[in-house]
Amino acid sequence: MQIEEQTWDCVIIGGGIAGLTASIYLAQAGKSVLVLEKSKTLGGRGRTTNKMDSYLNLGPHALYTNGKSIEILNELGIEIDGGIVPTKGKILHNDKIYDLPATAISLLTSPLLSWKAKKELFSFFIKYKTIDTNRIKNIPLHQWLQHKMKNEVARQLILMLSRLATYSNEPERISAGAALKQLQLGNAIYLHYGWQSMINALEKRATEAGVHFQTSKQVKKVNGSFPQFTVHTNDEMITAHHVLSTSTPHEIAKMFSEHERAPEIKECHPVYVSCIDLVLSRLPNPNIDFALSLEDPFYFSNHSRIAKLSERDYHVVHVMKYTIATEDTERELEDFIEKVQPGWKEYVVYKRYLPRMIVSNGLVLAQSKRPSPKVDQIPGFYIAGDWVGDGMLVDASFQSARKAAQLILENTR
């Protein structure tokens, strides 16, 4: 077994978005940083694959105009290029297709809604951006909506939008404050050439700052605490003053002996979805680029409508059910596509089914505190990811990575 002679200021476990982000902050502050990635390539779930000269994310991916991801990318001097998704589309309800009521006029004239539903929704959309989400963070979304809205269709529509914003379908468990905060983040942004363009920019900036990378490195065990850690990989031991792990809660727990594990790491509730990623030569119904089911957790979006995702002018389409797959899920997804794009199978250039796609390692629960980047039980050990600290999804990854880097820098002053 080779023993690395250099002692790094920080070893980062995981070369996804959180790992790359933290590495840049640390290296730009003059710290020696080594990133260990278990896969052959960097990027984690932010990787994009090229199929038939088209760019497919692992399921539908989006940033938000008012999200922390954009703020932190700008702070790092990284410009992203993409298209802002307009607030329009279709709703499926009882096998009928309606316009998504995205404006005051469309809301008031929608045949989908009764006058009671319109009144409650109109009141909600006027006020929701000013709601103090911190005051309702410990209340489940379902409970909050039951109290605020009496009309069932109005509640269903807000739950539908919540699924869209949070990538989850657990209103009885998710924090109402967290869900509404996601709705306040503005329009979605689809990146040109997929999220790989963002990953490449982060890797480039990290390399310029002096970050070192090792891929195909599986971390088996971590010993020690500040100022001396030993990181055991599949083929060597590496020493460091600090360790930042962006692994899953389960993987982190396995790195330490039982008495060293942080209790909150074990309490995270992962979120899974089922997806079909498509490359189509054409859309049978070009009038529908985006559709959601009102009562069922289904999503359809032609991301090529907004972003440059194909060299051949193909359509890159993502279809999703906000739940882990069962035996019938693939057929259900295909049936949903058929409802909005009849005859779509004739135009399939490429199809990929992802029955168990993890979108977050930790749902923001109503009555459970998320772990912070600093693990008090192990001085010098930090965590970051979409299940850590403030925010949700990729915003949480960016925020926790920045916070972890700041804490490490404070510890070295």
CSV table of C-alpha atoms in Angstrom, one decimal:
chain,number,residue,atom,x,y,z
A,1,MET,CA,0.0,0.0,0.0
A,2,GLN,CA,1.4,3.4,-1.1
A,3,ILE,CA,1.4,6.1,1.6
A,4,GLU,CA,1.1,9.6,0.3
A,5,GLU,CA,3.9,11.7,1.7
A,6,GLN,CA,2.2,15.1,1.5
A,7,THR,CA,-0.2,16.2,4.2
A,8,TRP,CA,-3.0,18.1,2.6
A,9,ASP,CA,-4.7,21.1,4.2
A,10,CYS,CA,-8.0,19.4,3.1
A,11,VAL,CA,-9.0,16.2,1.5
A,12,ILE,CA,-12.4,16.4,-0.1
A,13,ILE,CA,-14.3,13.1,-0.6
A,14,GLY,CA,-16.5,13.4,-3.7
A,15,GLY,CA,-16.1,15.3,-6.9
A,16,GLY,CA,-19.6,16.3,-7.5
A,17,ILE,CA,-21.0,19.9,-7.3
A,18,ALA,CA,-20.5,20.3,-3.6
A,19,GLY,CA,-16.9,18.9,-3.7
A,20,LEU,CA,-15.9,21.0,-6.7
A,21,THR,CA,-17.4,24.2,-5.1
A,22,ALA,CA,-15.7,23.7,-1.8
A,23,SER,CA,-12.4,22.9,-3.4
A,24,ILE,CA,-12.4,26.2,-5.3
A,25,TYR,CA,-13.1,28.3,-2.2
A,26,LEU,CA,-10.3,26.5,-0.3
A,27,ALA,CA,-7.7,26.6,-3.1
A,28,GLN,CA,-8.4,30.2,-3.8
A,29,ALA,CA,-7.6,30.9,-0.2
A,30,GLY,CA,-4.2,29.3,-0.6
A,31,LYS,CA,-5.0,25.9,0.8
A,32,SER,CA,-3.7,22.6,-0.6
A,33,VAL,CA,-6.7,20.6,-1.7
A,34,LEU,CA,-7.1,17.0,-2.9
A,35,VAL,CA,-10.4,15.8,-4.3
A,36,LEU,CA,-11.0,12.0,-4.3
A,37,GLU,CA,-13.8,10.8,-6.6
A,38,LYS,CA,-14.9,7.2,-6.6
A,39,SER,CA,-16.1,7.3,-10.3
A,40,LYS,CA,-13.9,7.6,-13.3
A,41,THR,CA,-15.2,11.1,-14.0
A,42,LEU,CA,-16.2,14.2,-11.9
A,43,GLY,CA,-19.6,15.6,-11.6
A,44,GLY,CA,-21.7,13.1,-9.7
A,45,ARG,CA,-25.4,13.4,-10.5
A,46,GLY,CA,-24.6,16.6,-12.4
A,47,ARG,CA,-23.0,14.6,-15.2
A,48,THR,CA,-24.6,14.8,-18.7
A,49,THR,CA,-24.4,11.9,-21.2
A,50,ASN,CA,-24.2,12.3,-25.0
A,51,LYS,CA,-26.6,10.1,-26.9
A,52,MET,CA,-27.3,10.5,-30.6
A,53,ASP,CA,-25.5,13.9,-30.6
A,54,SER,CA,-27.9,15.0,-27.9
A,55,TYR,CA,-27.2,16.0,-24.3
A,56,LEU,CA,-29.1,14.2,-21.5
A,57,ASN,CA,-29.0,15.0,-17.9
A,58,LEU,CA,-29.8,12.2,-15.4
A,59,GLY,CA,-33.4,13.1,-15.4
A,60,PRO,CA,-34.7,16.6,-15.5
A,61,HIS,CA,-32.4,19.2,-14.0
A,62,ALA,CA,-32.9,22.9,-13.4
A,63,LEU,CA,-31.5,25.9,-11.6
A,64,TYR,CA,-33.6,28.7,-10.3
A,65,THR,CA,-33.3,32.4,-11.1
A,66,ASN,CA,-33.3,33.4,-7.5
A,67,GLY,CA,-31.6,30.4,-6.1
A,68,LYS,CA,-28.3,30.2,-4.2
A,69,SER,CA,-26.7,28.2,-6.9
A,70,ILE,CA,-26.7,31.2,-9.3
A,71,GLU,CA,-25.4,33.5,-6.5
A,72,ILE,CA,-22.5,31.2,-5.6
A,73,LEU,CA,-21.6,30.5,-9.3
A,74,ASN,CA,-21.4,34.3,-9.8
A,75,GLU,CA,-19.3,34.6,-6.7
A,76,LEU,CA,-16.9,32.1,-8.1
A,77,GLY,CA,-16.8,34.0,-11.4
A,78,ILE,CA,-18.5,31.2,-13.3
A,79,GLU,CA,-21.0,32.2,-16.0
A,80,ILE,CA,-23.7,29.8,-16.9
A,81,ASP,CA,-25.5,29.8,-20.2
A,82,GLY,CA,-29.1,28.6,-20.6
A,83,GLY,CA,-32.7,29.5,-21.1
A,84,ILE,CA,-35.3,30.7,-18.6
A,85,VAL,CA,-38.4,28.5,-18.6
A,86,PRO,CA,-41.6,30.5,-19.1
A,87,THR,CA,-44.4,29.9,-16.8
A,88,LYS,CA,-46.8,28.2,-19.2
A,89,GLY,CA,-47.8,24.7,-20.0
A,90,LYS,CA,-50.6,22.2,-19.6
A,91,ILE,CA,-52.4,20.4,-16.8
A,92,LEU,CA,-54.0,16.9,-17.1
A,93,HIS,CA,-57.1,16.3,-15.0
A,94,ASN,CA,-59.5,13.5,-15.5
A,95,ASP,CA,-57.9,12.7,-18.9
A,96,LYS,CA,-58.6,16.3,-20.1
A,97,ILE,CA,-55.9,18.8,-20.9
A,98,TYR,CA,-56.2,22.4,-19.6
A,99,ASP,CA,-53.9,25.4,-19.8
A,100,LEU,CA,-51.7,25.9,-16.8
A,101,PRO,CA,-53.2,29.0,-15.0
A,102,ALA,CA,-50.0,31.0,-14.9
A,103,THR,CA,-51.3,34.5,-15.1
A,104,ALA,CA,-54.2,36.4,-13.3
A,105,ILE,CA,-56.3,36.3,-16.5
A,106,SER,CA,-55.7,32.6,-17.2
A,107,LEU,CA,-56.4,31.8,-13.6
A,108,LEU,CA,-59.7,33.7,-13.6
A,109,THR,CA,-60.8,32.3,-16.9
A,110,SER,CA,-59.7,28.7,-16.4
A,111,PRO,CA,-62.4,26.1,-17.0
A,112,LEU,CA,-60.5,23.7,-14.7
A,113,LEU,CA,-61.3,25.8,-11.6
A,114,SER,CA,-64.5,26.7,-9.8
A,115,TRP,CA,-65.0,30.2,-8.5
A,116,LYS,CA,-64.1,29.1,-5.0
A,117,ALA,CA,-60.9,27.6,-6.3
A,118,LYS,CA,-60.1,30.7,-8.3
A,119,LYS,CA,-60.7,32.9,-5.3
A,120,GLU,CA,-58.4,30.9,-3.0
A,121,LEU,CA,-55.7,30.5,-5.6
A,122,PHE,CA,-55.8,34.2,-6.6
A,123,SER,CA,-55.3,35.1,-2.9
A,124,PHE,CA,-52.4,32.6,-2.6
A,125,PHE,CA,-50.5,33.8,-5.6
A,126,ILE,CA,-50.8,37.5,-4.5
A,127,LYS,CA,-49.3,36.7,-1.1
A,128,TYR,CA,-47.0,33.6,-1.4
A,129,LYS,CA,-43.8,35.5,-2.2
A,130,THR,CA,-44.1,37.5,1.0
A,131,ILE,CA,-44.9,34.5,3.3
A,132,ASP,CA,-42.4,34.2,6.2
A,133,THR,CA,-41.4,30.6,5.5
A,134,ASN,CA,-39.3,30.4,8.6
A,135,ARG,CA,-42.5,30.6,10.7
A,136,ILE,CA,-44.0,27.5,9.1
A,137,LYS,CA,-40.8,25.4,8.7
A,138,ASN,CA,-42.0,22.9,11.4
A,139,ILE,CA,-45.4,22.3,9.9
A,140,PRO,CA,-46.0,19.7,7.2
A,141,LEU,CA,-47.1,21.1,3.9
A,142,HIS,CA,-50.3,19.0,3.8
A,143,GLN,CA,-51.3,20.3,7.2
A,144,TRP,CA,-50.6,23.9,6.3
A,145,LEU,CA,-52.6,23.6,3.0
A,146,GLN,CA,-55.5,22.0,4.8
A,147,HIS,CA,-55.7,25.0,7.1
A,148,LYS,CA,-55.2,27.6,4.4
A,149,MET,CA,-57.3,26.2,1.5
A,150,LYS,CA,-60.7,24.7,1.7
A,151,ASN,CA,-61.2,23.9,-2.0
A,152,GLU,CA,-59.8,20.5,-2.9
A,153,VAL,CA,-58.8,21.4,-6.5
A,154,ALA,CA,-57.0,24.6,-5.2
A,155,ARG,CA,-55.0,22.4,-2.8
A,156,GLN,CA,-54.2,19.9,-5.5
A,157,LEU,CA,-52.8,22.6,-7.8
A,158,ILE,CA,-50.5,24.0,-5.0
A,159,LEU,CA,-49.4,20.4,-4.3
A,160,MET,CA,-48.7,19.9,-8.0
A,161,LEU,CA,-46.5,23.0,-8.1
A,162,SER,CA,-44.8,21.9,-4.9
A,163,ARG,CA,-43.9,18.6,-6.5
A,164,LEU,CA,-42.5,20.5,-9.4
A,165,ALA,CA,-40.4,22.8,-7.2
A,166,THR,CA,-39.2,20.2,-4.7
A,167,TYR,CA,-39.0,17.0,-6.8
A,168,SER,CA,-40.9,15.2,-4.1
A,169,ASN,CA,-44.3,13.9,-3.4
A,170,GLU,CA,-44.5,13.6,0.4
A,171,PRO,CA,-46.6,16.5,1.5
A,172,GLU,CA,-47.3,14.9,4.9
A,173,ARG,CA,-43.6,14.9,5.7
A,174,ILE,CA,-42.0,17.9,3.9
A,175,SER,CA,-41.7,21.2,5.6
A,176,ALA,CA,-44.3,23.7,4.5
A,177,GLY,CA,-41.7,26.5,4.9
A,178,ALA,CA,-39.2,24.6,2.8
A,179,ALA,CA,-41.7,23.8,0.0
A,180,LEU,CA,-43.0,27.4,-0.2
A,181,LYS,CA,-39.4,28.8,-0.2
A,182,GLN,CA,-38.7,26.7,-3.3
A,183,LEU,CA,-41.8,28.2,-4.9
A,184,GLN,CA,-40.4,31.7,-4.2
A,185,LEU,CA,-37.2,31.0,-6.1
A,186,GLY,CA,-38.6,32.2,-9.5
A,187,ASN,CA,-38.4,30.6,-12.9
A,188,ALA,CA,-36.3,27.5,-13.7
A,189,ILE,CA,-33.3,27.7,-15.9
A,190,TYR,CA,-32.3,24.8,-18.3
A,191,LEU,CA,-28.6,24.9,-19.1
A,192,HIS,CA,-27.3,24.7,-22.7
A,193,TYR,CA,-25.6,21.4,-23.3
A,194,GLY,CA,-26.8,20.1,-20.0
A,195,TRP,CA,-25.4,20.4,-16.5
A,196,GLN,CA,-22.1,19.0,-17.8
A,197,SER,CA,-21.4,22.6,-19.0
A,198,MET,CA,-21.6,23.7,-15.4
A,199,ILE,CA,-19.5,20.8,-14.1
A,200,ASN,CA,-16.8,21.5,-16.7
A,201,ALA,CA,-16.7,25.2,-15.7
A,202,LEU,CA,-16.3,24.2,-12.0
A,203,GLU,CA,-13.6,21.7,-12.8
A,204,LYS,CA,-11.7,24.3,-14.9
A,205,ARG,CA,-11.9,26.9,-12.2
A,206,ALA,CA,-10.8,24.4,-9.5
A,207,THR,CA,-7.8,23.3,-11.7
A,208,GLU,CA,-6.8,26.9,-12.2
A,209,ALA,CA,-6.9,27.5,-8.5
A,210,GLY,CA,-4.5,24.6,-7.9
A,211,VAL,CA,-6.9,21.8,-6.8
A,212,HIS,CA,-5.6,18.2,-7.3
A,213,PHE,CA,-7.9,15.4,-8.4
A,214,GLN,CA,-7.8,11.6,-8.2
A,215,THR,CA,-10.6,9.6,-9.8
A,216,SER,CA,-11.5,5.9,-9.2
A,217,LYS,CA,-10.7,6.4,-5.5
A,218,GLN,CA,-13.0,4.6,-3.1
A,219,VAL,CA,-12.6,5.9,0.4
A,220,LYS,CA,-12.9,2.9,2.8
A,221,LYS,CA,-12.2,4.5,6.2
A,222,VAL,CA,-11.2,7.8,7.9
A,223,ASN,CA,-9.2,7.9,11.1
A,224,GLY,CA,-8.3,10.7,13.4
A,225,SER,CA,-9.3,14.3,13.9
A,226,PHE,CA,-7.9,17.8,13.5
A,227,PRO,CA,-5.0,18.3,12.9
A,228,GLN,CA,-4.2,14.8,11.7
A,229,PHE,CA,-6.5,12.6,9.6
A,230,THR,CA,-5.7,9.5,7.7
A,231,VAL,CA,-7.9,8.7,4.7
A,232,HIS,CA,-7.8,5.1,3.6
A,233,THR,CA,-8.7,4.5,-0.1
A,234,ASN,CA,-8.8,1.4,-2.2
A,235,ASP,CA,-5.0,1.6,-2.8
A,236,GLU,CA,-3.3,4.1,-0.5
A,237,MET,CA,-3.4,6.1,2.7
A,238,ILE,CA,-3.5,9.9,2.6
A,239,THR,CA,-3.0,12.4,5.4
A,240,ALA,CA,-4.8,15.7,5.9
A,241,HIS,CA,-5.5,18.4,8.4
A,242,HIS,CA,-9.2,18.6,7.5
A,243,VAL,CA,-11.6,16.2,5.7
A,244,LEU,CA,-14.7,17.3,3.9
A,245,SER,CA,-17.0,14.5,2.8
A,246,THR,CA,-19.7,15.1,0.2
A,247,SER,CA,-20.7,11.4,0.2
A,248,THR,CA,-24.1,10.1,1.1
A,249,PRO,CA,-25.1,9.8,4.8
A,250,HIS,CA,-24.8,6.0,4.6
A,251,GLU,CA,-21.3,6.2,3.1
A,252,ILE,CA,-20.2,8.7,5.7
A,253,ALA,CA,-21.4,6.6,8.6
A,254,LYS,CA,-19.4,3.6,7.3
A,255,MET,CA,-16.2,5.6,7.3
A,256,PHE,CA,-16.1,5.9,11.1
A,257,SER,CA,-16.4,3.5,14.1
A,258,GLU,CA,-19.8,3.4,15.8
A,259,HIS,CA,-19.0,5.8,18.6
A,260,GLU,CA,-17.8,8.5,16.2
A,261,ARG,CA,-20.9,8.6,14.0
A,262,ALA,CA,-22.9,11.8,14.1
A,263,PRO,CA,-26.5,10.9,15.0
A,264,GLU,CA,-28.1,13.3,12.5
A,265,ILE,CA,-26.3,11.7,9.7
A,266,LYS,CA,-28.4,8.5,10.2
A,267,GLU,CA,-31.7,10.3,10.3
A,268,CYS,CA,-31.9,11.6,6.7
A,269,HIS,CA,-34.8,10.7,4.4
A,270,PRO,CA,-33.7,10.3,0.8
A,271,VAL,CA,-36.0,11.2,-2.1
A,272,TYR,CA,-36.2,9.1,-5.2
A,273,VAL,CA,-38.0,9.5,-8.6
A,274,SER,CA,-38.5,7.4,-11.7
A,275,CYS,CA,-37.6,8.9,-15.1
A,276,ILE,CA,-37.7,8.3,-18.8
A,277,ASP,CA,-35.2,10.3,-20.7
A,278,LEU,CA,-35.9,10.6,-24.4
A,279,VAL,CA,-34.4,11.8,-27.7
A,280,LEU,CA,-37.2,12.3,-30.2
A,281,SER,CA,-36.8,13.2,-33.9
A,282,ARG,CA,-40.0,15.2,-33.6
A,283,LEU,CA,-42.9,16.0,-31.3
A,284,PRO,CA,-46.2,14.6,-32.5
A,285,ASN,CA,-48.0,17.5,-30.7
A,286,PRO,CA,-45.7,20.5,-31.0
A,287,ASN,CA,-48.1,22.6,-29.0
A,288,ILE,CA,-47.3,20.8,-25.7
A,289,ASP,CA,-43.8,21.2,-24.4
A,290,PHE,CA,-44.6,21.0,-20.7
A,291,ALA,CA,-47.3,19.2,-18.8
A,292,LEU,CA,-48.1,18.1,-15.3
A,293,SER,CA,-50.8,15.9,-13.9
A,294,LEU,CA,-53.0,17.6,-11.3
A,295,GLU,CA,-53.8,14.6,-9.1
A,296,ASP,CA,-51.1,12.2,-10.0
A,297,PRO,CA,-47.3,12.8,-9.6
A,298,PHE,CA,-46.3,13.0,-13.3
A,299,TYR,CA,-44.1,15.5,-15.1
A,300,PHE,CA,-43.4,16.0,-18.9
A,301,SER,CA,-41.0,18.6,-20.3
A,302,ASN,CA,-39.3,19.1,-23.6
A,303,HIS,CA,-36.1,20.7,-22.4
A,304,SER,CA,-35.0,21.4,-25.9
A,305,ARG,CA,-37.7,24.0,-26.1
A,306,ILE,CA,-35.5,26.2,-23.9
A,307,ALA,CA,-31.9,25.0,-24.0
A,308,LYS,CA,-29.5,23.9,-26.8
A,309,LEU,CA,-29.4,20.1,-26.2
A,310,SER,CA,-28.9,18.5,-29.6
A,311,GLU,CA,-26.6,18.9,-32.5
A,312,ARG,CA,-29.2,17.4,-34.8
A,313,ASP,CA,-32.2,19.5,-33.8
A,314,TYR,CA,-33.7,16.5,-31.9
A,315,HIS,CA,-36.0,17.0,-28.9
A,316,VAL,CA,-34.6,16.0,-25.5
A,317,VAL,CA,-37.6,15.2,-23.3
A,318,HIS,CA,-37.7,14.2,-19.7
A,319,VAL,CA,-40.7,12.4,-18.1
A,320,MET,CA,-40.8,11.8,-14.4
A,321,LYS,CA,-42.9,10.2,-11.7
A,322,TYR,CA,-42.2,11.7,-8.3
A,323,THR,CA,-41.8,8.3,-6.6
A,324,ILE,CA,-39.6,5.3,-6.7
A,325,ALA,CA,-40.5,2.8,-9.3
A,326,THR,CA,-42.9,-0.2,-8.9
A,327,GLU,CA,-43.5,-2.9,-11.5
A,328,ASP,CA,-46.0,-0.7,-13.4
A,329,THR,CA,-44.1,2.6,-13.3
A,330,GLU,CA,-42.5,2.4,-16.8
A,331,ARG,CA,-45.8,1.7,-18.4
A,332,GLU,CA,-47.4,4.5,-16.4
A,333,LEU,CA,-44.8,7.0,-17.6
A,334,GLU,CA,-45.3,5.8,-21.2
A,335,ASP,CA,-49.0,6.2,-20.9
A,336,PHE,CA,-48.6,9.7,-19.6
A,337,ILE,CA,-46.4,10.6,-22.6
A,338,GLU,CA,-49.1,9.1,-24.9
A,339,LYS,CA,-51.7,11.5,-23.4
A,340,VAL,CA,-49.7,14.6,-24.3
A,341,GLN,CA,-47.8,13.3,-27.3
A,342,PRO,CA,-49.9,10.6,-29.1
A,343,GLY,CA,-47.8,8.4,-31.3
A,344,TRP,CA,-44.5,9.4,-29.7
A,345,LYS,CA,-43.0,5.9,-30.0
A,346,GLU,CA,-42.6,6.3,-33.8
A,347,TYR,CA,-40.1,9.1,-33.3
A,348,VAL,CA,-37.9,7.6,-30.5
A,349,VAL,CA,-34.2,8.0,-31.4
A,350,TYR,CA,-33.0,7.1,-27.9
A,351,LYS,CA,-34.8,6.1,-24.7
A,352,ARG,CA,-33.4,5.5,-21.2
A,353,TYR,CA,-35.4,4.4,-18.1
A,354,LEU,CA,-34.2,5.3,-14.7
A,355,PRO,CA,-36.4,3.5,-12.1
A,356,ARG,CA,-34.6,4.6,-9.0
A,357,MET,CA,-33.0,8.0,-9.5
A,358,ILE,CA,-32.1,9.7,-6.3
A,359,VAL,CA,-32.7,13.5,-6.4
A,360,SER,CA,-31.8,14.3,-2.8
A,361,ASN,CA,-30.2,12.5,0.1
A,362,GLY,CA,-32.3,14.3,2.5
A,363,LEU,CA,-35.9,15.7,2.3
A,364,VAL,CA,-36.4,18.8,4.4
A,365,LEU,CA,-38.7,17.3,7.0
A,366,ALA,CA,-41.2,19.4,9.0
A,367,GLN,CA,-40.1,18.3,12.4
A,368,SER,CA,-36.5,17.3,12.0
A,369,LYS,CA,-33.4,19.5,12.0
A,370,ARG,CA,-30.9,19.0,9.1
A,371,PRO,CA,-27.2,18.4,9.9
A,372,SER,CA,-24.9,21.4,9.7
A,373,PRO,CA,-21.6,21.2,7.7
A,374,LYS,CA,-19.6,21.1,11.0
A,375,VAL,CA,-19.6,17.6,12.6
A,376,ASP,CA,-19.0,18.5,16.3
A,377,GLN,CA,-18.2,14.9,17.3
A,378,ILE,CA,-15.1,14.8,15.0
A,379,PRO,CA,-13.1,18.1,15.1
A,380,GLY,CA,-11.8,18.9,11.6
A,381,PHE,CA,-14.4,16.8,9.8
A,382,TYR,CA,-17.1,18.5,7.7
A,383,ILE,CA,-19.9,17.4,5.4
A,384,ALA,CA,-21.7,19.0,2.5
A,385,GLY,CA,-24.4,18.0,0.0
A,386,ASP,CA,-28.1,18.3,-0.8
A,387,TRP,CA,-29.0,17.0,2.6
A,388,VAL,CA,-26.9,19.4,4.7
A,389,GLY,CA,-27.7,22.9,6.0
A,390,ASP,CA,-30.1,25.4,4.5
A,391,GLY,CA,-31.9,25.2,1.2
A,392,MET,CA,-32.9,22.2,-0.9
A,393,LEU,CA,-31.6,20.2,-3.8
A,394,VAL,CA,-28.6,21.7,-5.7
A,395,ASP,CA,-28.9,25.0,-3.8
A,396,ALA,CA,-28.2,23.1,-0.6
A,397,SER,CA,-25.2,21.5,-2.2
A,398,PHE,CA,-23.7,24.8,-3.2
A,399,GLN,CA,-24.6,26.5,0.1
A,400,SER,CA,-23.3,23.7,2.4
A,401,ALA,CA,-20.1,23.5,0.3
A,402,ARG,CA,-19.4,27.2,0.7
A,403,LYS,CA,-20.2,27.1,4.4
A,404,ALA,CA,-18.0,24.1,5.0
A,405,ALA,CA,-15.1,25.8,3.2
A,406,GLN,CA,-15.6,29.0,5.3
A,407,LEU,CA,-15.5,26.9,8.5
A,408,ILE,CA,-12.3,25.2,7.5
A,409,LEU,CA,-10.7,28.5,6.7
A,410,GLU,CA,-11.8,29.9,10.0
A,411,ASN,CA,-10.3,26.9,11.8
A,412,THR,CA,-6.9,27.6,10.2
A,413,ARG,CA,-6.6,31.2,11.1
